[in-house]
Coordinates of C-alpha atoms and ligand atoms in Angstrom, one line a residue:
M1 CA -20.4 -3.7 -12.4
K2 CA -18.0 -5.7 -10.2
K3 CA -15.7 -3.6 -8.1
I4 CA -11.9 -3.8 -8.5
S5 CA -10.2 -4.6 -5.2
V6 CA -6.8 -3.4 -4.3
L7 CA -4.7 -4.2 -1.1
F8 CA -1.5 -2.2 -0.4
V9 CA 1.0 -4.1 1.8
C10 CA 4.1 -3.1 3.8
L11 CA 5.8 -4.5 6.8
G12 CA 4.0 -2.8 9.8
N13 CA 0.9 -1.3 8.1
I14 CA 1.5 2.0 9.9
C15 CA 3.6 4.0 7.5
R16 CA 3.8 3.1 3.8
S17 CA 0.8 1.0 2.9
P18 CA -1.8 3.2 4.9
A19 CA -0.3 6.2 3.0
A20 CA -0.6 4.4 -0.3
E21 CA -4.2 3.4 0.5
A22 CA -5.2 7.0 1.4
I23 CA -3.5 8.4 -1.7
F24 CA -5.3 5.9 -3.9
I25 CA -8.7 6.7 -2.2
N26 CA -8.0 10.4 -2.6
L27 CA -7.2 9.9 -6.3
L28 CA -10.3 7.8 -6.9
E29 CA -12.4 10.5 -5.2
N30 CA -10.8 13.3 -7.4
K31 CA -11.6 11.2 -10.5
G32 CA -15.1 10.2 -9.5
L33 CA -14.2 6.5 -9.4
T34 CA -14.7 5.7 -5.8
D35 CA -17.7 3.4 -6.4
G36 CA -15.8 1.1 -8.7
F37 CA -13.2 0.1 -6.1
I38 CA -12.5 -1.6 -2.8
V39 CA -9.3 -0.3 -1.2
D40 CA -7.5 -1.6 1.9
S41 CA -4.0 -2.0 3.3
A42 CA -2.2 -4.6 5.5
G43 CA 1.2 -5.5 7.0
T44 CA 3.1 -8.7 6.7
G45 CA 4.0 -8.2 10.4
S46 CA 1.7 -8.3 13.4
W47 CA 3.3 -5.8 15.8
H48 CA 0.9 -2.9 15.2
I49 CA -2.4 -4.6 14.7
G50 CA -5.3 -2.3 15.6
K51 CA -3.1 0.9 15.7
K52 CA -3.6 4.1 13.8
A53 CA -1.0 5.0 11.2
D54 CA 2.2 6.5 12.6
S55 CA 1.5 10.1 13.6
R56 CA 4.5 11.4 11.5
M57 CA 2.9 9.9 8.4
R58 CA -0.6 11.2 9.2
I59 CA 0.8 14.7 9.7
A60 CA 2.8 14.6 6.5
A61 CA -0.2 13.4 4.6
E62 CA -2.6 16.0 6.1
K63 CA -0.3 18.7 4.7
R64 CA -1.4 17.4 1.3
D65 CA -5.1 17.2 2.3
I66 CA -4.9 13.4 2.5
N67 CA -6.5 11.8 5.6
I68 CA -5.1 8.5 6.7
L69 CA -7.9 6.8 8.6
S70 CA -7.0 3.1 8.5
R71 CA -6.1 0.8 11.4
A72 CA -3.3 -1.7 11.1
R73 CA -4.1 -5.3 10.3
Q74 CA -2.0 -8.3 9.1
I75 CA -2.4 -9.8 5.7
T76 CA -4.2 -13.2 5.7
S77 CA -4.5 -16.1 3.4
E78 CA -8.1 -15.0 2.5
D79 CA -6.7 -11.8 1.0
F80 CA -5.2 -13.8 -1.9
E81 CA -8.8 -14.7 -2.9
G82 CA -10.4 -11.5 -1.9
F83 CA -8.4 -8.9 -3.8
N84 CA -7.7 -8.5 -7.5
Y85 CA -4.4 -6.7 -6.8
I86 CA -1.9 -7.0 -3.9
L87 CA 0.7 -4.3 -4.2
A88 CA 3.9 -4.6 -2.1
M89 CA 6.1 -1.7 -1.1
D90 CA 9.5 -3.4 -1.3
D91 CA 11.3 -6.6 -2.3
S92 CA 11.1 -8.0 1.2
N93 CA 7.3 -7.5 1.4
F94 CA 7.0 -9.0 -2.1
R95 CA 8.9 -12.1 -1.0
N96 CA 7.0 -12.4 2.3
I97 CA 3.7 -12.1 0.5
Q98 CA 4.7 -14.8 -2.1
D99 CA 5.9 -17.1 0.7
L100 CA 2.6 -16.7 2.6
K101 CA 0.7 -17.5 -0.5
N102 CA 2.8 -20.6 -1.2
R103 CA 2.2 -21.8 2.4
T104 CA -1.6 -21.6 2.0
S105 CA -3.9 -23.4 -0.5
S106 CA -4.8 -20.0 -2.0
T107 CA -5.5 -19.8 -5.7
D108 CA -3.7 -17.5 -8.0
F109 CA -6.6 -15.0 -8.0
A110 CA -4.7 -11.9 -6.7
S111 CA -2.2 -10.3 -9.0
I112 CA 0.8 -9.6 -6.7
K113 CA 3.1 -6.8 -7.8
K114 CA 5.5 -4.2 -6.5
I115 CA 4.0 -0.7 -6.5
Q116 CA 7.2 0.7 -7.9
N117 CA 6.6 -1.2 -11.1
F118 CA 4.2 1.6 -11.9
R119 CA 6.6 4.6 -11.2
S120 CA 7.3 7.2 -13.8
V121 CA 8.9 10.2 -12.1
F122 CA 11.0 8.6 -9.4
N123 CA 13.7 6.0 -9.9
E124 CA 13.4 4.1 -6.6
Q125 CA 12.7 0.4 -7.2
E126 CA 11.3 0.2 -3.7
V127 CA 9.4 2.5 -1.4
P128 CA 11.9 3.1 1.4
D129 CA 10.9 2.3 5.0
P130 CA 10.7 5.7 6.8
Y131 CA 10.0 4.3 10.3
F132 CA 13.5 4.7 11.8
G133 CA 14.4 7.9 9.9
G134 CA 13.6 11.6 10.1
D135 CA 10.5 13.5 9.0
E136 CA 11.8 14.2 5.5
G137 CA 11.6 10.4 4.9
F138 CA 7.8 10.5 5.2
D139 CA 7.4 13.3 2.7
H140 CA 9.7 11.4 0.3
V141 CA 7.5 8.3 0.7
L142 CA 4.4 10.3 -0.1
D143 CA 6.1 11.9 -3.2
I144 CA 7.1 8.4 -4.5
L145 CA 3.6 7.0 -3.8
E146 CA 1.7 9.8 -5.5
D147 CA 3.7 8.9 -8.6
S148 CA 3.4 5.1 -8.5
V149 CA -0.1 4.9 -7.2
S150 CA -1.3 7.1 -10.0
G151 CA 0.7 5.0 -12.5
F152 CA -1.0 1.9 -11.1
L153 CA -4.5 3.5 -11.7
K154 CA -3.5 4.4 -15.3
S155 CA -2.3 0.9 -15.9
I156 CA -5.7 -0.6 -15.0
S157 CA -7.9 2.1 -16.6
Ligands
4NP1 P1 5.8 0.3 7.4 O1 6.9 0.8 8.4 O2 6.2 -1.1 7.0 O3 5.9 1.3 6.3 O4 4.5 0.4 8.2 C1 7.3 0.1 9.6 C2 6.6 0.3 10.7 C3 7.1 -0.3 11.9 C4 8.2 -1.2 11.9 C5 8.8 -1.4 10.7 C6 8.4 -0.7 9.5 N1 8.6 -1.8 13.0 O5 9.7 -2.4 13.0 O6 7.9 -1.7 14.1

């Protein structure tokens, strides 16, 4: 059976989208669905290419038994043809992804959506950027993402 491919995207690919990727991978493992999916994350920006996720986010995730293993990369035009779903963390990411797609000759293969479209517990329309804030911001991002990432999986199951 063909695998479903999912790319989570934020600005730097060191805080929110690596966390979303790891939460989704963890959820798939818990449900025995790992083999059916390809999961990745990327940033619209290039500053952190090759870096591990921010240590504050890795520590916050480890407390929930979630390991964030990814290295940062930038979204490319090929991603629009390689992934079934591209999930943006906020409105700015969403616009930047759409602009990039419009500047390339990519087809409309990927379905581009905001991850918060799939929220059920939290009201936030966007996943807030925790980078310049305190440690509690990282826990809040994880809370929000556990809700919306699981809502996304339900929406495609
Ligand atoms: P992310 O957070 O988009 O969730 O990875 C950020 C990380 C770094 C920067 C901005 C946001 N930065 O400006 O370097």
